[in-house]
Coordinates of C-alpha atoms and ligand atoms in Angstrom, one line a residue:
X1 CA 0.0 0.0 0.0
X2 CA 1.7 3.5 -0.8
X3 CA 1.7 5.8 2.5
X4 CA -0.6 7.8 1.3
X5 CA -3.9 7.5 2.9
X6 CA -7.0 8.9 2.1
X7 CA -8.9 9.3 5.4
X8 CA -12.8 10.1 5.1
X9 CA -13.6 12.1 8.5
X10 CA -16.9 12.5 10.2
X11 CA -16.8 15.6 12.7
X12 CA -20.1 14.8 13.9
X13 CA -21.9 16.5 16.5
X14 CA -21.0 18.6 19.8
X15 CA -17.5 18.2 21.2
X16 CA -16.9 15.5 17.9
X17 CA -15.6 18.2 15.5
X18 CA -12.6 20.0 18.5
X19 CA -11.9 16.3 19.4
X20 CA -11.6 15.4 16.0
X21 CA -9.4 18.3 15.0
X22 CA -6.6 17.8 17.5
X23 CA -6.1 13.9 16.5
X24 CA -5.9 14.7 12.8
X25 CA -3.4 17.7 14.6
X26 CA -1.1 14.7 15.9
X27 CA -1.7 12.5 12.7
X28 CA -0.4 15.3 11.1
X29 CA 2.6 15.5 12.9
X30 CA 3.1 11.8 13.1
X31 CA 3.2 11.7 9.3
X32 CA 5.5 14.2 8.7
X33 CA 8.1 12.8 11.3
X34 CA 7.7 9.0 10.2
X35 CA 7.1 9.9 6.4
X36 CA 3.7 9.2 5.1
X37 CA 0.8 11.5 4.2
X38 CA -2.5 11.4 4.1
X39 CA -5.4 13.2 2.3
X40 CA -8.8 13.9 4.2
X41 CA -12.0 14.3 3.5
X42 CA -14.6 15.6 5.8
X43 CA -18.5 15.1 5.1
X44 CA -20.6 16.7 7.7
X45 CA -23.1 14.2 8.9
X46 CA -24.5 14.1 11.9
X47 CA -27.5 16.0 14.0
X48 CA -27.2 19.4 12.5
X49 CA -27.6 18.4 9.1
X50 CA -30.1 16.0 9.7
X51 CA -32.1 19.2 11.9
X52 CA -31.5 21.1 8.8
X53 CA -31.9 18.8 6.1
X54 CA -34.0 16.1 7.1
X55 CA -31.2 14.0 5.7
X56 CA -29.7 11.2 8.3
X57 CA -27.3 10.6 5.7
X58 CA -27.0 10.5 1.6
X59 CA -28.3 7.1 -0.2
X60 CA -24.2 6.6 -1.4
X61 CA -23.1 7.4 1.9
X62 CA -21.7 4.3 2.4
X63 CA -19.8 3.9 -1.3
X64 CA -18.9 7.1 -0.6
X65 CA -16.9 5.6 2.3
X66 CA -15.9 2.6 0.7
X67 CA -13.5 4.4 -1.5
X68 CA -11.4 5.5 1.8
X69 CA -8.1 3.8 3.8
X70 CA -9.9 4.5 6.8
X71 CA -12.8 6.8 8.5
X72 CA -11.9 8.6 11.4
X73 CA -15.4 9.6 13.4
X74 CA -15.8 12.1 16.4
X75 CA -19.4 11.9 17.8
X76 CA -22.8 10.8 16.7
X77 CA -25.8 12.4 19.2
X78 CA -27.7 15.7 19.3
X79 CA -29.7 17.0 22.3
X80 CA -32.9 17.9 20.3
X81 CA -32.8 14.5 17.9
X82 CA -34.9 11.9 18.9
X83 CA -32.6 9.2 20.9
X84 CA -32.0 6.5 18.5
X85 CA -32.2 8.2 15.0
X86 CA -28.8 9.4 14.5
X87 CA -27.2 6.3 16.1
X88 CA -29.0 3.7 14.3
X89 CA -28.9 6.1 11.1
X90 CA -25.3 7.0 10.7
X91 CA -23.2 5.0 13.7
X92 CA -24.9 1.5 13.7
X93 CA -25.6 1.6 9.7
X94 CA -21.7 2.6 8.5
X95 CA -20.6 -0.5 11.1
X96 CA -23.2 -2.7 9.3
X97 CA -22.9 -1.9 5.8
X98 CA -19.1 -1.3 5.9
X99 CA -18.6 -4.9 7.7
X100 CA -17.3 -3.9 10.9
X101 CA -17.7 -6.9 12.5
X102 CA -14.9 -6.0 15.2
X103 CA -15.0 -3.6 17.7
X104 CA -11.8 -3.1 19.7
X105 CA -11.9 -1.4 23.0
X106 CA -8.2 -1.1 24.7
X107 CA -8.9 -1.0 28.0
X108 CA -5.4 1.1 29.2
X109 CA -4.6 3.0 32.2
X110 CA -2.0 5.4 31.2
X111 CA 0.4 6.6 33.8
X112 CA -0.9 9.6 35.7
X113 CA -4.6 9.2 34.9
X114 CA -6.4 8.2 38.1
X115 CA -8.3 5.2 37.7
X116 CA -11.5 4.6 40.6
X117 CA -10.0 1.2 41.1
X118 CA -8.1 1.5 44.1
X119 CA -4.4 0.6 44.0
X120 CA -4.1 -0.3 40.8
X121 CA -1.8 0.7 38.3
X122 CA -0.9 0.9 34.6
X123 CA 0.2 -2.4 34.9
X124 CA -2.4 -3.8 35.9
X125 CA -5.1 -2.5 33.9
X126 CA -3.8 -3.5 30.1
X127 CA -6.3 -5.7 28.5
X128 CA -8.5 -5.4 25.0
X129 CA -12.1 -5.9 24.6
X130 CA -12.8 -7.4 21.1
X131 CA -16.6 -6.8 21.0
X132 CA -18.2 -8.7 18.1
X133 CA -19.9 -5.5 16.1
X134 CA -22.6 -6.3 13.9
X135 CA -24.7 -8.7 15.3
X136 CA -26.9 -9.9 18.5
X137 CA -29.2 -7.3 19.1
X138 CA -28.2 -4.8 17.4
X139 CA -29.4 -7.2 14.7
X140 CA -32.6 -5.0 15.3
X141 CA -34.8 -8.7 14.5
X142 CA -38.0 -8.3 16.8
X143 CA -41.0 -6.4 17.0
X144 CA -44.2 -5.0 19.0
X145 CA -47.7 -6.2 19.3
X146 CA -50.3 -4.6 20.9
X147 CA -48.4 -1.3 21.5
X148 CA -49.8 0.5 23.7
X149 CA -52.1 -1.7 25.5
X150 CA -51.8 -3.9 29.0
X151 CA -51.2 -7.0 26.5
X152 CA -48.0 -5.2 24.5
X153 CA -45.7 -7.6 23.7
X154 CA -42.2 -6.7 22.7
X155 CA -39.4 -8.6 21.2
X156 CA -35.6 -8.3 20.4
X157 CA -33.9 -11.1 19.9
X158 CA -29.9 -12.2 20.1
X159 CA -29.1 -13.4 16.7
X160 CA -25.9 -15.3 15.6
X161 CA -24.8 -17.3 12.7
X162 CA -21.9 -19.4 13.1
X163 CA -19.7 -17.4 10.6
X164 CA -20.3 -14.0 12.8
X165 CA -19.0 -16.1 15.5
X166 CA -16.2 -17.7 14.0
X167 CA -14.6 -14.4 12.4
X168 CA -15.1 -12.7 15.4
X169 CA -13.4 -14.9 18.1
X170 CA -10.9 -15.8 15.3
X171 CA -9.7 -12.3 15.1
X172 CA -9.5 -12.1 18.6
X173 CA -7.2 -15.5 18.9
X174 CA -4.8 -14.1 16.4
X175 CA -5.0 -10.8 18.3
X176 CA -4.4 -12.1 21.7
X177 CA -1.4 -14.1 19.7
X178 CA 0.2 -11.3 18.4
X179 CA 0.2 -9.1 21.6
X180 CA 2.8 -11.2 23.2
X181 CA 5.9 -13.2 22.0
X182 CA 8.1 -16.1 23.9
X183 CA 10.1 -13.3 25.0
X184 CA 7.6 -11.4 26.7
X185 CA 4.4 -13.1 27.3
X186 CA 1.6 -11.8 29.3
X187 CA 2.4 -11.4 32.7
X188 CA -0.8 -12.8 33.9
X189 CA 0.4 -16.0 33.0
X190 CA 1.7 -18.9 35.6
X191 CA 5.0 -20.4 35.1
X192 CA 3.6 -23.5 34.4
X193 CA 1.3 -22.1 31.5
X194 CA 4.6 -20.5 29.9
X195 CA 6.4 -23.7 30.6
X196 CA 3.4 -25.4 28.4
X197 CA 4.3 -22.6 25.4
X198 CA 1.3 -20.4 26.5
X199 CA 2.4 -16.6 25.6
X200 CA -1.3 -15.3 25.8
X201 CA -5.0 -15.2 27.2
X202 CA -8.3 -14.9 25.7
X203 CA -11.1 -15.0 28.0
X204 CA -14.8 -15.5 26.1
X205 CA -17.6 -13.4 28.1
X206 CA -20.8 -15.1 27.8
X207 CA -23.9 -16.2 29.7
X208 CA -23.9 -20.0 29.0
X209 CA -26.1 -20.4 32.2
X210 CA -28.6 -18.7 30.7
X211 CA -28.2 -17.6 26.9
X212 CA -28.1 -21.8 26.4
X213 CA -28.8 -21.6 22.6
X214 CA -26.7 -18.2 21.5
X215 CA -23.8 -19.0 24.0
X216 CA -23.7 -22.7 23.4
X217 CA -22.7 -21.8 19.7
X218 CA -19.9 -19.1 21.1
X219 CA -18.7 -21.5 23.5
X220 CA -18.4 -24.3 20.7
X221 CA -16.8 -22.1 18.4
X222 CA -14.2 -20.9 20.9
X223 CA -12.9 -24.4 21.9
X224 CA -12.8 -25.6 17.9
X225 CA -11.1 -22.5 17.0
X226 CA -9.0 -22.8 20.4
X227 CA -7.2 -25.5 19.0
X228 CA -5.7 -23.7 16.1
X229 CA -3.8 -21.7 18.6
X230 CA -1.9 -23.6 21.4
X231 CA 0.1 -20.9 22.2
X232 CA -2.9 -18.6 23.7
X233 CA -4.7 -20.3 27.4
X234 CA -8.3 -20.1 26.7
X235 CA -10.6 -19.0 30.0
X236 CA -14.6 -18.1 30.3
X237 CA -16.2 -15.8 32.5
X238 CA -20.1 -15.0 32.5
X239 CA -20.7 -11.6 31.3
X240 CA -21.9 -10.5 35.6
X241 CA -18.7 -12.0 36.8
X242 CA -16.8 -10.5 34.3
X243 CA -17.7 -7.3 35.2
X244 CA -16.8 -7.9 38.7
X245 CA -13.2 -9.1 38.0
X246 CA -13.0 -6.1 35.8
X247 CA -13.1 -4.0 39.2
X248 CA -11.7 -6.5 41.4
X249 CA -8.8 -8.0 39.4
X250 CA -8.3 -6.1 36.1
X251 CA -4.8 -7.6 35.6
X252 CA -6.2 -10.8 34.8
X253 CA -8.0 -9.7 32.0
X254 CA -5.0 -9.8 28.6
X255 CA -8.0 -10.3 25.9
X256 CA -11.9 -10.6 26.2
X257 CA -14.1 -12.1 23.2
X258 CA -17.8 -11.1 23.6
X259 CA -20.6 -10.3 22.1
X260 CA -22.5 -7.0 20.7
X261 CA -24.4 -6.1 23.8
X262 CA -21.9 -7.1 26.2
X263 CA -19.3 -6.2 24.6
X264 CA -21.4 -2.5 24.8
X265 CA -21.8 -2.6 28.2
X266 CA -18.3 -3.6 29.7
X267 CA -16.4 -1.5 27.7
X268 CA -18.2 1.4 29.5
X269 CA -17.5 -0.1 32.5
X270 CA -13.5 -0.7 31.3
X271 CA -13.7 3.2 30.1
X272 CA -14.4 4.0 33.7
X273 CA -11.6 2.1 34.8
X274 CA -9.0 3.4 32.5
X275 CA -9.8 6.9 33.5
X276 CA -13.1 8.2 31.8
X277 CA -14.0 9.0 28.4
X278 CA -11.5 11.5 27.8
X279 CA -9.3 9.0 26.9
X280 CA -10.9 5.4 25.9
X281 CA -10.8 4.9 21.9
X282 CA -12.1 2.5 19.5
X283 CA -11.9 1.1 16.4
X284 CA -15.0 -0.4 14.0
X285 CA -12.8 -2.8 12.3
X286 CA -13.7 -4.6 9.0
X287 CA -10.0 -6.5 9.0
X288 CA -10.7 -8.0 5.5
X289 CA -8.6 -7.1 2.3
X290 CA -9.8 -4.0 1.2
X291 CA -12.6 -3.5 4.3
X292 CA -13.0 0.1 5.6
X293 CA -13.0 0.9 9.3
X294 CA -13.2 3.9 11.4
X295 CA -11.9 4.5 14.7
X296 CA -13.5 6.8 17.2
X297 CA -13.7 7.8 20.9
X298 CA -16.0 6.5 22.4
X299 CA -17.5 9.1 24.5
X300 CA -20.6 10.9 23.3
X301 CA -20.8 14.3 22.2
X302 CA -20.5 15.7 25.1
X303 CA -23.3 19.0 24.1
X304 CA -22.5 20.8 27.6
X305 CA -18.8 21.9 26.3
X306 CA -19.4 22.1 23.0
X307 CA -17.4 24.8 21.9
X308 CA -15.8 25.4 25.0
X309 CA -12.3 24.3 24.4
X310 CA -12.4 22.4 27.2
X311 CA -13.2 18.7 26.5
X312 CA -10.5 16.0 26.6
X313 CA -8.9 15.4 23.2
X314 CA -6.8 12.3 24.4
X315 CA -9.6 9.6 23.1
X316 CA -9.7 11.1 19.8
X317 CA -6.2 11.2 19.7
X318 CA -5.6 7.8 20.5
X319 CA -8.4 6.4 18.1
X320 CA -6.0 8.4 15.7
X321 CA -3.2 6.1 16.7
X322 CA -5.5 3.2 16.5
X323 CA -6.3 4.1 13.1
X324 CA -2.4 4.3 12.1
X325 CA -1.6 1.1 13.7
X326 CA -4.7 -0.4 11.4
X327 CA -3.4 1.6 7.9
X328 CA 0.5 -0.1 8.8
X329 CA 1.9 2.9 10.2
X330 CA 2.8 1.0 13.5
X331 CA 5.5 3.6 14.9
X332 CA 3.9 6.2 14.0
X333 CA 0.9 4.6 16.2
X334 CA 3.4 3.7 19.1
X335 CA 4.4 7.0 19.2
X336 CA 1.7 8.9 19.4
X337 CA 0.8 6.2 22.4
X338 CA 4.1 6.5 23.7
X339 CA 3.6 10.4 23.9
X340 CA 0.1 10.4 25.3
X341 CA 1.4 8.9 28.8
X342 CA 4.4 11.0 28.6
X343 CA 1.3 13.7 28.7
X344 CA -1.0 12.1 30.8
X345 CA 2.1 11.2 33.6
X346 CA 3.6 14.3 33.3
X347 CA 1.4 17.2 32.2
X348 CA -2.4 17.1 32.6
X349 CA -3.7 17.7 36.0
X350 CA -6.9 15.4 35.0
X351 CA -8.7 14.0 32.4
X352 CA -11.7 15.3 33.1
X353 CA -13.4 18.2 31.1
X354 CA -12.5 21.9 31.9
X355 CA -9.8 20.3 35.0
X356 CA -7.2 19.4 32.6
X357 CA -4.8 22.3 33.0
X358 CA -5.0 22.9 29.8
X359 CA -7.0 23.3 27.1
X360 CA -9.0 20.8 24.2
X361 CA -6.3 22.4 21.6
X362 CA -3.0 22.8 24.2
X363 CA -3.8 18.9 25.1
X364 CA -3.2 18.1 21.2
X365 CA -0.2 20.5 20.7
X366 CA 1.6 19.4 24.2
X367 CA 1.3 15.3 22.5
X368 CA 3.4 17.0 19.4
X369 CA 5.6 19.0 21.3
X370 CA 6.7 15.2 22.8
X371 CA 6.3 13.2 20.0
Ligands
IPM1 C1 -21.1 2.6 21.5 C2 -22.4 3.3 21.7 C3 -23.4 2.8 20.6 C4 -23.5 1.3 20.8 C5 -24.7 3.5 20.5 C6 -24.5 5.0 20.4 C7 -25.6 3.0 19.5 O1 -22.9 3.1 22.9 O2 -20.4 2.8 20.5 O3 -20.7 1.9 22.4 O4 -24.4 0.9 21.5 O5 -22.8 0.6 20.2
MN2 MN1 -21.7 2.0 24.2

C-alpha cells in the first residue's frame, strides 16, 4: 500500500468536531516525522444536518466511504434529535454496511490518569475488549404487538450465525497471539502455562447459564477454533462475573471475546476504569482485504462543552493512533501512544473536562511537542 492515505472524516456532533481536530493535529505531525501522508476528506453528517436537512445521511453514503483507507469519526448524538435516529442512522448503519464486524476497545490506564480502582496501576489495567460489532441485538430482529395496551408484547432477539461467530473470536485468537511473544508473554500468565508454550490469554464473556442456545454456539466455536492456537490459554467468565473481575482484578484480564451487547456494556465499565472518556478509543474494524474501518472515541458528544475548548482530546487522539496502527503505520501509532502517557504522567492535571490544566487544543499540541 503506498503511505498515502486517504482518510474520510466525520466531525459529527457537539465536542466531535474540537476532538476530531486535534487527533488529525497529531496525525499530522506523526506523518511528517515518520514519512507518510494522508489526504482527508470531511463530510458533515450528523444532527445538525439531519435538523436542517431532514437528511440522516446521503443514499451513497456508504460507497462514498468505501473508496477511503480509513474513516476517522468524532461523535454521533444531538440534544434535540430523537434518541436513536442518529445512532441507528449513521453510527450502527456505517458499522453494518461497511462490515465492521470488530469492535476493539483497549482498556489502558496510562500513567498519571487516576483510575477509581483503588491501587491499581498501569500495569495492571492493560487488557483489550474485542466486542463482536454487527450482530446480537443490534441485529434489530423483533417487533411489538399490541403497542400501547396492558397486552403489549415486545421482542428483540440475540441473533448469531456461526460465521459471525467464527470471524469474530478468530480475530480475537490471532490478536491475543500477536500481543505477546516467547520473550515477553503476558504477565498474567503462571509459570507452568509458559512452561506449556502459553504466551497469551483470551477470555470468552458469555452467559452460558442462561443464553443456552446463543452462548452454546460461542462456546463451541471458541474451543474448535482454540485448537488452532496452542500458544494462547483459553478462560470463560459470564458476562456478571466479568464485570466484577474487571473491578476486582483487572490484571487478569489480557484479551476478552464477547458479544455485541456485552461487549457495549463492559467497555463502559473498562472506560471508567482506565480513566473516563477522555481518553478510551475504538476502532470499528472490517480487517478483510480492502474492508473500511473507522476509529473513534467512544465518549458521546459531550453537548454541555461544546465549543468550549475544554473537552479532553486524548480519546480522539488515540483512536488516531488506533487508526495508524490499522493503515501499517505502526511507529507512527506507538508514538503517538508513547507520547500520550508521557502527557498524561507528566502534564495534565486530569482528564476530566475543563480540570485538565490545559486546554482541548494545548492537550493536542503538548502530545506533538513530545512526539
Ligand atoms: C457505543 C455506543 C453505541 C452502541 C450507541 C450510540 C448506538 O454506545 O459505540 O458503544 O451501543 O454501540
Ligand atoms: Mn456504548
Amino acid at each position: 500500500m503506498s503511505r498515502n492515505y486517504k482518510i474520510a472524516v466525520l466531525p459529527g456532533d457537539g465536542t466531535g468536531p474540537e476532538v476530531v481536530a486535534e487527533g488529525l493535529k497529531v496525525m499530522r505531525a506523526a506523518a511528517a516525522k515518520f514519512g507518510f501522508d494522508f489526504t482527508e476528506t470531511t463530510f458533515n453528517w450528523g444532527g445538525e444536518h439531519y435538523l436542517a436537512t431532514g437528511e440522516i445521511l446521503p443514499e451513497d453514503a456508504v460507497d462514498q466511504l468505501k473508496k477511503f483507507d480509513a474513516v476517522f469519526l468524532g461523535a454521533i448524538g444531538h440534544p434535540k434529535v430523537k434518541p436513536g435516529i442518529l445512532e441507528k442512522g449513521i453510527l450502527l448503519k456505517l458499522r453494518f454496511e461497511l462490515d465492521q464486524y470488530i469492535n476493539l476497545r483497549p482498556i489502558k490506564l496510562f500513567p498519571g490518569v487516576e483510575t477509581p480502582l483503588a491501587n491499581k496501576k498501569p500495569e495492571d489495567i492493560d487488557y483489550v475488549v474485542v466486542r463482536e460489532n454487527t450482530g446480537g441485538i443490534y441485529t434489530g430482529i423483533g417487533g411489538v404487538s399490541m403497542k400501547g395496551t396492558k397486552q403489549e408484547v415486545a421482542v428483540q432477539s440475540e441473533v448469531y450465525n456461526y460465521h459471525q461467530v467464527e470471524r469474530c473470536v478468530r480475530y480475537a485468537f490471532e490478536l491475543a497471539k500477536k500481543r505477546h511473544s516467547k520473550e515477553n508473554p503476558w504477565r498474567g500468565l503462571s509459570a507452568e502455562d509458559i512452561a506449556a508454550g502459553k504466551t497469551a490469554q483470551l477470555t470468552l464473556c458469555g452467559k452460558t447459564n442462561v443464553l443456552t442456545y446463543v452462548f452454546d454456539l460461542w462456546e463451541r466455536v471458541f474451543y474448535q477454533v482454540a485448537e488452532e492456537y496452542p500458544e494462547v490459554k483459553t478462560a470463560y467468565c459470564h458476562v456478571d462475573a466479568t464485570t466484577m473481575w474487571m473491578v476486582k482484578n483487572p490484571e487478569w484480564f489480557d484479551v476478552i471475546v464477547t458479544n455485541n451487547i456485552f461487549g457495549d456494556i463492559i467497555t463502559d465499565l473498562g472506560a471508567m476504569t482506565q480513566g473516563g472518556m477522555g481518553i478510551a478509543a475504538g476502532g470499528n474494524l472490517n480487517p478483510t482485504e480492502g474492508g473500511v474501518s473507522m476509529f473513534e472515541p467512544i465518549g458521546g458528544s459531550a453537548p454541555k462543552y461544546t465549543g468550549l475548548n475544554v473537552i479532553n482530546p486524548l480519546a480522539a487522539v488515540c483512536a488516531g493512533a488506533m487508526l495508524l496502527d490499522f493503515l501499517g503505520e505502526k511507529e507512527a501509532a506507538a508514538a503517538i501512544e508513547k507520547s500520550v502517557a508521557f502527557v498524561t504522567g507528566n502534564k495534565l492535571k486530569s482528564m476530566a473536562a475543563g480540570k485538565m490544566g490545559y486546554s482541548t487544543t494545548e492537550v493536542g499540541q503538548l502530545v506533538i511537542d513530545n512526539l
